[in-house]
Coordinates of C-alpha atoms in Angstrom, one line a residue:
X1 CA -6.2 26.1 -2.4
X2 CA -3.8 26.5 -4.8
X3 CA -4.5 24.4 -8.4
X4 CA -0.3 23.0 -8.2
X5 CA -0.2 22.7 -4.5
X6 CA -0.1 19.2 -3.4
X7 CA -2.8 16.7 -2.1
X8 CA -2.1 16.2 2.0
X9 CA -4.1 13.4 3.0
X10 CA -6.0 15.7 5.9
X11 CA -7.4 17.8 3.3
X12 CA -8.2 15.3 0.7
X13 CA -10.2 13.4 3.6
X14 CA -11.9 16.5 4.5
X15 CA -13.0 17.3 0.9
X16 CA -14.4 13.1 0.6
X17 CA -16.1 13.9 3.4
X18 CA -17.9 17.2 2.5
X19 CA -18.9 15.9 -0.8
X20 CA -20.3 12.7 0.6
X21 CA -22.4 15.2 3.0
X22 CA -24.1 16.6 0.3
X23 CA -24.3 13.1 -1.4
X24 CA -26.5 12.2 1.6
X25 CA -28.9 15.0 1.4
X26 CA -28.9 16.7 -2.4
X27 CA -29.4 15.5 -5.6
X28 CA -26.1 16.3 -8.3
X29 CA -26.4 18.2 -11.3
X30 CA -26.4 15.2 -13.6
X31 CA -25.7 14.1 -17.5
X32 CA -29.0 13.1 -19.1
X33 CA -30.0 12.7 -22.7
X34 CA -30.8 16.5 -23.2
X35 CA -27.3 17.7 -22.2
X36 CA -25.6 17.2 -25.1
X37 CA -26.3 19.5 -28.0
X38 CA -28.1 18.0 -31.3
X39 CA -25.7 18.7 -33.5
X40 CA -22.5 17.2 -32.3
X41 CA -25.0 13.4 -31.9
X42 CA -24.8 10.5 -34.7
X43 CA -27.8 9.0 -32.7
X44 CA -30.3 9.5 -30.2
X45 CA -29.0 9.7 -26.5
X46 CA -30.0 7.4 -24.0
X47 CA -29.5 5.8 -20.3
X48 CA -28.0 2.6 -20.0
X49 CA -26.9 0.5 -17.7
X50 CA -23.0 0.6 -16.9
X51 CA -20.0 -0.7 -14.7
X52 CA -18.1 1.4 -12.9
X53 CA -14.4 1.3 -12.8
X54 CA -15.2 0.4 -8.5
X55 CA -17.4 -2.8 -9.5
X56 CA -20.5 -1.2 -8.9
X57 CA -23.4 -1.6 -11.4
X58 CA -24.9 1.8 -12.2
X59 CA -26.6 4.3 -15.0
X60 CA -24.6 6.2 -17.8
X61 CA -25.7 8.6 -20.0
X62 CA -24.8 7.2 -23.5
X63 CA -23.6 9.7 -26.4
X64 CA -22.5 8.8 -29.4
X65 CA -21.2 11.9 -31.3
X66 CA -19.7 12.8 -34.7
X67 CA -16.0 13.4 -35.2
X68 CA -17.3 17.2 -35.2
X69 CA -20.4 19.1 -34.4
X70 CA -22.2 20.3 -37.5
X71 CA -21.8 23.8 -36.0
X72 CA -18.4 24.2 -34.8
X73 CA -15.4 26.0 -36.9
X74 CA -11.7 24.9 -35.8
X75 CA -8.5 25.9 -36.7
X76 CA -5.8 27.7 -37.8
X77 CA -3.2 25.2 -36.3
X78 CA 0.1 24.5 -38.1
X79 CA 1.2 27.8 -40.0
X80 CA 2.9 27.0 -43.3
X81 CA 5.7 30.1 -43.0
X82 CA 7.2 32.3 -40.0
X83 CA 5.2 35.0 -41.4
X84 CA 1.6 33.0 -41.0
X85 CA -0.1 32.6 -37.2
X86 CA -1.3 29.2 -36.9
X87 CA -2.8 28.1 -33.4
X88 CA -1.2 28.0 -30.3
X89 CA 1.0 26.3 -28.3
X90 CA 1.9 25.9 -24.5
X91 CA 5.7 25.3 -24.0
X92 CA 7.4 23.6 -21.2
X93 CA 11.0 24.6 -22.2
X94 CA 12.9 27.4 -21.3
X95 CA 10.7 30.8 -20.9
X96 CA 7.5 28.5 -20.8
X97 CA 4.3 30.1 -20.8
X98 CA 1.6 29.8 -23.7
X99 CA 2.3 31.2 -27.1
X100 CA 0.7 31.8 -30.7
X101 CA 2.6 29.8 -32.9
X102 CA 4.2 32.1 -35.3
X103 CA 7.5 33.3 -36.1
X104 CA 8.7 34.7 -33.2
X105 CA 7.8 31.8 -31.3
X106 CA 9.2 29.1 -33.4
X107 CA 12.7 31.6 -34.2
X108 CA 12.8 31.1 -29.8
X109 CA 12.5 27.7 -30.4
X110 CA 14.8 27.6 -32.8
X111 CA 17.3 29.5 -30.3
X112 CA 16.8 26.5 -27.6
X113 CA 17.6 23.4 -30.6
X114 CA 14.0 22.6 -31.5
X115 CA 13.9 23.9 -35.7
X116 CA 10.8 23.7 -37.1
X117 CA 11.3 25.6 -40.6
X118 CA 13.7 25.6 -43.2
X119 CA 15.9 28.6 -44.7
X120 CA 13.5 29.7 -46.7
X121 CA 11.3 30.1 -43.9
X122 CA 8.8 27.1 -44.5
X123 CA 7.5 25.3 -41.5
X124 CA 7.8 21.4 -41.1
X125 CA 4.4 20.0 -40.5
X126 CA 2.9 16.5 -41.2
X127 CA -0.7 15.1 -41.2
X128 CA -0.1 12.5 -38.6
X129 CA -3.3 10.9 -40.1
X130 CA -1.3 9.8 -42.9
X131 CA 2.1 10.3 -42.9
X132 CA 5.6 10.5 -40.7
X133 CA 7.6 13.2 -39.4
X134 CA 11.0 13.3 -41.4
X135 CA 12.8 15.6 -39.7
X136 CA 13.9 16.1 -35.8
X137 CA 11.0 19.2 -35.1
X138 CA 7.7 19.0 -37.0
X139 CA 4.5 20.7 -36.5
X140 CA 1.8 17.8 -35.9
X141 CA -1.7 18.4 -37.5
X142 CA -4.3 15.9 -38.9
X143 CA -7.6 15.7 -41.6
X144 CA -10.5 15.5 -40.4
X145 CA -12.3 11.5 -41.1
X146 CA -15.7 12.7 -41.2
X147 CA -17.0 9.0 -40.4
X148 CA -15.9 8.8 -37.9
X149 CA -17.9 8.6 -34.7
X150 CA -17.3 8.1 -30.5
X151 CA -19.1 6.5 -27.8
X152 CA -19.2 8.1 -24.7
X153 CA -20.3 7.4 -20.8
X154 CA -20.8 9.6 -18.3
X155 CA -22.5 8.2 -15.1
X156 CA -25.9 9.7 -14.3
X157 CA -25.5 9.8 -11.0
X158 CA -22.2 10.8 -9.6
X159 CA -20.2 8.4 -7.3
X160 CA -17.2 10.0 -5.1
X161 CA -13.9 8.0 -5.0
X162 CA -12.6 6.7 -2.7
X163 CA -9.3 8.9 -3.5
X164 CA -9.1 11.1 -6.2
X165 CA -7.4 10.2 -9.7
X166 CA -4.7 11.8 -11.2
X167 CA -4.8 13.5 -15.0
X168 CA -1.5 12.6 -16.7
X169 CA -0.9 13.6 -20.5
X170 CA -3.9 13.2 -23.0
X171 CA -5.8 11.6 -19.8
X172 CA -9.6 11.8 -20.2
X173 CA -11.2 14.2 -18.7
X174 CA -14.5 14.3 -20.2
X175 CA -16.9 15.2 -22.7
X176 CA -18.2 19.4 -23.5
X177 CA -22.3 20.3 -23.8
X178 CA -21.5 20.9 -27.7
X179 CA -20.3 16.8 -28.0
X180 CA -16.3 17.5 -28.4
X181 CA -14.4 14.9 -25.9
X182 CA -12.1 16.4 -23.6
X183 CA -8.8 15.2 -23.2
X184 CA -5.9 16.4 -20.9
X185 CA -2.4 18.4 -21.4
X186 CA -1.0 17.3 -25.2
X187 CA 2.0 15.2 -25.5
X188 CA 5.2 17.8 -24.6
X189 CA 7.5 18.9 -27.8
X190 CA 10.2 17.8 -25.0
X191 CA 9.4 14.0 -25.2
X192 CA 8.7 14.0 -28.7
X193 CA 10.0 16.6 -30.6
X194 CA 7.0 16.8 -32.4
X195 CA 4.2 19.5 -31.6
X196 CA 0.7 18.8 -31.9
X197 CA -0.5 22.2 -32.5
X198 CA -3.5 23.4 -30.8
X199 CA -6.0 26.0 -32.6
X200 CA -7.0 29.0 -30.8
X201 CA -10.0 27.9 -29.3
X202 CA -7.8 24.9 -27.2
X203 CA -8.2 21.8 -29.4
X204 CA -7.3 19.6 -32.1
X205 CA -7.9 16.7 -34.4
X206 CA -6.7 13.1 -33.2
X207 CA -4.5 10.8 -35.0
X208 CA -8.6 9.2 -35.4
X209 CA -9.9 11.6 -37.4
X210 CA -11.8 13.3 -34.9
X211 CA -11.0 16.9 -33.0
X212 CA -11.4 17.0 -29.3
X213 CA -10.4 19.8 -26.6
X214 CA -7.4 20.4 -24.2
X215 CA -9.0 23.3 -22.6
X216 CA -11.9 24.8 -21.2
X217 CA -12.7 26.5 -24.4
X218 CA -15.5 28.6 -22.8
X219 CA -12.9 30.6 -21.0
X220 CA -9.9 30.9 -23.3
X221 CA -9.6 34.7 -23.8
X222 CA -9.4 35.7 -20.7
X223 CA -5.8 33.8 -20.7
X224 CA -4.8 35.1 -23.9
X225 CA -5.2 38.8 -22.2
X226 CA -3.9 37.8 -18.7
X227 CA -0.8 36.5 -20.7
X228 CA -0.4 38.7 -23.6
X229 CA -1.4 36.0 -25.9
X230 CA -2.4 37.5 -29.6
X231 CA -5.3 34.8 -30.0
X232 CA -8.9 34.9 -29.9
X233 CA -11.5 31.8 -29.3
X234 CA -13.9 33.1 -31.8
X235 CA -15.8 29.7 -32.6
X236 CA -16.6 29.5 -28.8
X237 CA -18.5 32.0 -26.7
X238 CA -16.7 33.2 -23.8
X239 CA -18.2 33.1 -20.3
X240 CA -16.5 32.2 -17.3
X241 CA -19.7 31.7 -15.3
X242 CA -20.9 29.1 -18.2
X243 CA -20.7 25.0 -17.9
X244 CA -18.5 23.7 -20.2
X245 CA -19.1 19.8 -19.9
X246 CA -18.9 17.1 -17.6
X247 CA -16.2 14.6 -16.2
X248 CA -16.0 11.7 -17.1
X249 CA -16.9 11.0 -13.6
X250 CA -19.9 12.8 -14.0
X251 CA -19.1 16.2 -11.9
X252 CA -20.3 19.2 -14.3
X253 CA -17.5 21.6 -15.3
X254 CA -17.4 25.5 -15.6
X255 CA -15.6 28.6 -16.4
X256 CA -13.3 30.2 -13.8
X257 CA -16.3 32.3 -12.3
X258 CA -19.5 30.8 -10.1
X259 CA -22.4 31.5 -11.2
X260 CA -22.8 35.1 -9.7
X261 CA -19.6 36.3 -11.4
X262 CA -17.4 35.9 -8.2
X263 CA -14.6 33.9 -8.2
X264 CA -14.8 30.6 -5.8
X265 CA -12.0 30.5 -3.0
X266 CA -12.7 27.2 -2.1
X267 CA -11.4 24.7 -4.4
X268 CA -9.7 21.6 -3.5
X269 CA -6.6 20.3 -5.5
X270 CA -8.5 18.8 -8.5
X271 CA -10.3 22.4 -9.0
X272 CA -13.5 21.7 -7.7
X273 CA -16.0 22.4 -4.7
X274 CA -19.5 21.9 -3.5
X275 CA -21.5 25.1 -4.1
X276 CA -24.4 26.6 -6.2
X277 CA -24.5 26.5 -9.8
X278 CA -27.4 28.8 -10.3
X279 CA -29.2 31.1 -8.1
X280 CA -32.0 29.2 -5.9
X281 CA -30.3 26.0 -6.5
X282 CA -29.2 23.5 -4.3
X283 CA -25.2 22.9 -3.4
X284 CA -23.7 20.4 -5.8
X285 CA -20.2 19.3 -6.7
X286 CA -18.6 20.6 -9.7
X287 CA -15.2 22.1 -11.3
X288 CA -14.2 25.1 -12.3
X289 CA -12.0 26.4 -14.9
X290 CA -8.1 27.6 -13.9
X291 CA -7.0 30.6 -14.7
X292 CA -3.9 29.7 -16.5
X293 CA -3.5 26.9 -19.4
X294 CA -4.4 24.2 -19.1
X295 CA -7.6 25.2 -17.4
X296 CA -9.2 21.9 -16.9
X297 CA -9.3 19.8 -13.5
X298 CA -6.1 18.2 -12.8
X299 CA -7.4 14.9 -11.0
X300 CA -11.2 13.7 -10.8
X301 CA -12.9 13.7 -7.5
X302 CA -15.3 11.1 -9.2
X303 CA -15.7 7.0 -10.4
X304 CA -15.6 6.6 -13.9
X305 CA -17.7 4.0 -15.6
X306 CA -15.4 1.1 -17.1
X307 CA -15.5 1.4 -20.9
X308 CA -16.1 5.3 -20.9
X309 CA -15.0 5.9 -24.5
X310 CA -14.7 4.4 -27.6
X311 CA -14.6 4.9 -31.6
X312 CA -15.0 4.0 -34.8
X313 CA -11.3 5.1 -36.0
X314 CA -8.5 2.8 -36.9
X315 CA -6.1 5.0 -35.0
X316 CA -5.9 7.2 -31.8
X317 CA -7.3 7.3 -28.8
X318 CA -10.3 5.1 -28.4
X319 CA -9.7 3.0 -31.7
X320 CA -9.5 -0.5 -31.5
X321 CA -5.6 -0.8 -32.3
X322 CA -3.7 -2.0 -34.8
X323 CA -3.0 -5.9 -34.2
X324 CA -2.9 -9.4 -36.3
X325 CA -2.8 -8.3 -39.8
X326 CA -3.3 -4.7 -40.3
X327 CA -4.9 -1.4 -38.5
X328 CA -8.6 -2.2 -36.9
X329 CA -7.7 -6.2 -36.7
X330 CA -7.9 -6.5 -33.4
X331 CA -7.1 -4.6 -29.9
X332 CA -3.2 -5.4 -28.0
X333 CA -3.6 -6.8 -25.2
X334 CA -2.1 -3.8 -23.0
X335 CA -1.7 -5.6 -19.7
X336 CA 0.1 -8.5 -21.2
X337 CA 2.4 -6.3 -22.8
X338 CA 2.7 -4.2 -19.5
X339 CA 3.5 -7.3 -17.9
X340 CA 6.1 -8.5 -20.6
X341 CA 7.8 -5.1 -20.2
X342 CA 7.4 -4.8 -15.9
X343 CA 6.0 -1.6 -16.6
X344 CA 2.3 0.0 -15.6
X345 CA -0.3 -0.5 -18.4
X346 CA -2.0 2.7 -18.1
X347 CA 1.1 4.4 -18.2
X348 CA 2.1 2.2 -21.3
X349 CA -1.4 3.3 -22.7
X350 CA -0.4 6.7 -22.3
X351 CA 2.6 7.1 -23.8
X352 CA 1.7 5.1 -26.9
X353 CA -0.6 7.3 -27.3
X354 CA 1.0 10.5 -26.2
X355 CA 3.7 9.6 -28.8
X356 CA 1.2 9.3 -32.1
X357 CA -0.9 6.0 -31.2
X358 CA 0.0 3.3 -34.1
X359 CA 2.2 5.8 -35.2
X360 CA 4.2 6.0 -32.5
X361 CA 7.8 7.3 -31.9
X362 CA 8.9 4.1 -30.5
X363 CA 12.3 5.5 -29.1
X364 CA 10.1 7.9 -27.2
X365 CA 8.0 5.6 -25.8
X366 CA 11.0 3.6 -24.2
X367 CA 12.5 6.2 -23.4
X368 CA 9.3 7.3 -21.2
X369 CA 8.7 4.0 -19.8
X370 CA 12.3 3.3 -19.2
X371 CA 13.3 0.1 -21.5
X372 CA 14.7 -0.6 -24.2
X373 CA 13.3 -0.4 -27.8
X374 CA 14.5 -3.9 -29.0
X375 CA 12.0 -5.0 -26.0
X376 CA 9.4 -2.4 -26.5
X377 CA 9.4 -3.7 -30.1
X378 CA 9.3 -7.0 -29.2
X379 CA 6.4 -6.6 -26.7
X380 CA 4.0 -5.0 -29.0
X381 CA 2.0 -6.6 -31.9
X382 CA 1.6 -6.4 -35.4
X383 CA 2.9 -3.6 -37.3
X384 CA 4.0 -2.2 -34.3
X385 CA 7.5 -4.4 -34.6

């Protein structure tokens, strides 16, 4: 099945009910406290007990990572002229496709309204850490907070849903074997104007302080040369075959290939299947990488345990928000302020945070949710207003 075809019911219920055949008779490749790698953890892993987001009491493997593995190089993102390469980009405008942002690319931006550089050639960028855009188009990058750390949940034992759940913008997907969290498709320059460049191995640093993936990073350059991209992952060993992470429903994620090298014909609409995951094994549940970007699973076949992911930052995803007096004072109360605007609060969640978090581009945040910014403003706490 097709990664963009849509999810009719017949085959949805006929996927639930292959998985919860093997649930019956095999045990799933699971999270445990040796799956994440030594140098990405601030403490020792462990099991603990968790909620899932069904009600059910269960077991969760519990990282808590740095805002960077020891080990791991990242970057270029923003370049500073059109003749630098900084990272790449994957544009949703006219002639979209995935592109290294350089001059060529940001002169066909140019063409289509969006400027990001000056006459003299200088590109507009801001550290959304710490400062604002000030003018229409700006390249988004951020400084690293090296103290920074997250907390992370990943059930032990998998649980199928009842119906799968879809992946909107920056949705959670999950967390990679090196420790970096895995987040869905970035916020589009089209809602925003902004672009929160990516570097070349799929990921950036969070309005937190902390860098995270949008990609399967483990099988990046195989796009690049599929597409024509000039970009390499060089921080991240390629192979397709390879598991990249888990879900945050605790289904194991891999590169575009099984384990034998072939390439599986059998996956359902959130880009997964039951099947082997090495040679002798026994038939488990697991995704697998597409072959275009964004290669990561478009929905979750899984239950994700309630509280999944948290940090230390006073801003971005995760934080406990600005409220009351100042950033880190308390967390909004988003379902009060959903219900105050008659809007969904995960939805409101996500385009807060889609727009720059506390930061936010208020006007695109109404704009997304459909209300005004006099009440958006009203609704919100704190600085916010």
């Amino acid at each position: 099945m097709s990664f963009t075809e849509t999810k009719r019911p017949a085959l949805r219920a006929l996927m639930l009910s292959a998985v919860g055949s093997i649930c019956a008779s095999a045990a799933f490749a699971h999270a445990d406290t040796h799956s994440i790698q030594d140098s990405a953890l601030a403490s020792a892993p462990e099991i603990v007990e968790c909620t899932l987001a069904n009600g059910e009491t269960s077991e969760c493997a519990k990282y808590v990572v740095k805002h960077l593995p020891d080990d791991l190089d990242i970057g270029p993102f923003c370049p500073a002229t059109l003749d630098d390469a900084g990272g790449i980009w994957n544009w949703d405008g006219d002639a979209a496709g995935l592109y290294r942002i350089d001059g060529d690319f940001l002169r066909m931006l140019d063409a289509q309204g969006y400027t990001f550089f000056n006459d003299a050639g200088e590109v507009y960028s801001f550290d959304i850490r710490t400062e604002q855009p000030t003018e229409p188009n700006e390249c988004i990058q951020a400084t690293a907070d090296d103290d920074v750390e997250m907390t992370i949940l990943i059930p032990a034992d998998p649980v199928v849903a009842d119906a799968p759940s879809d992946l909107g913008t920056v949705a959670k997907i999950g967390v990679g074997l090196d420790g970096v969290p895995i987040f869905a498709d970035a916020p589009s320059v089209l809602e925003t104007g902004h672009m929160p460049a990516l570097d070349t191995c799929g990921g950036h640093i969070d309005p937190g302080g902390w860098y995270h993936w949008h990609a399967t990073s483990t099988d990046l350059n195989a796009i690049y040369d599929a597409e024509g991209v000039d970009a390499e992952c060089l921080s991240v060993a390629q192979d397709p075959t390879a598991q990249f992470g888990y879900a945050f429903d605790g289904f194991a994620m891999f590169g575009t290939q099984n384990y034998d090298g072939t390439t599986p014909d059998d996956l359902d609409a959130c880009g997964g299947h039951v099947g082997l995951t090495e040679e002798g094994g026994t038939p488990v549940y697991h995704y697998h990488a597409r072959e275009s970007f964004p290669n990561l699973p478009t929905c979750l076949m899984g239950v994700v345990a309630e509280d999944n992911f948290s940090t230390t930052a006073n801003a971005g995803i995760g934080s406990a928000r600005a409220g009351g007096d100042g950033p880190g004072a308390g967390r909004p109360d988003f379902d009060a302020i959903a219900r105050t605007l008659d809007v969904d609060a995960q939805t409101l969640r996500e385009a807060l945070e889609a727009a720059g978090g506390p930061d936010a581009d208020l006007n695109a945040v109404a704009e997304t949710l459909g209300v005004s910014v006099d009440d958006l403003r009203g609704a919100l706490p704190g600085p916010r207003r």
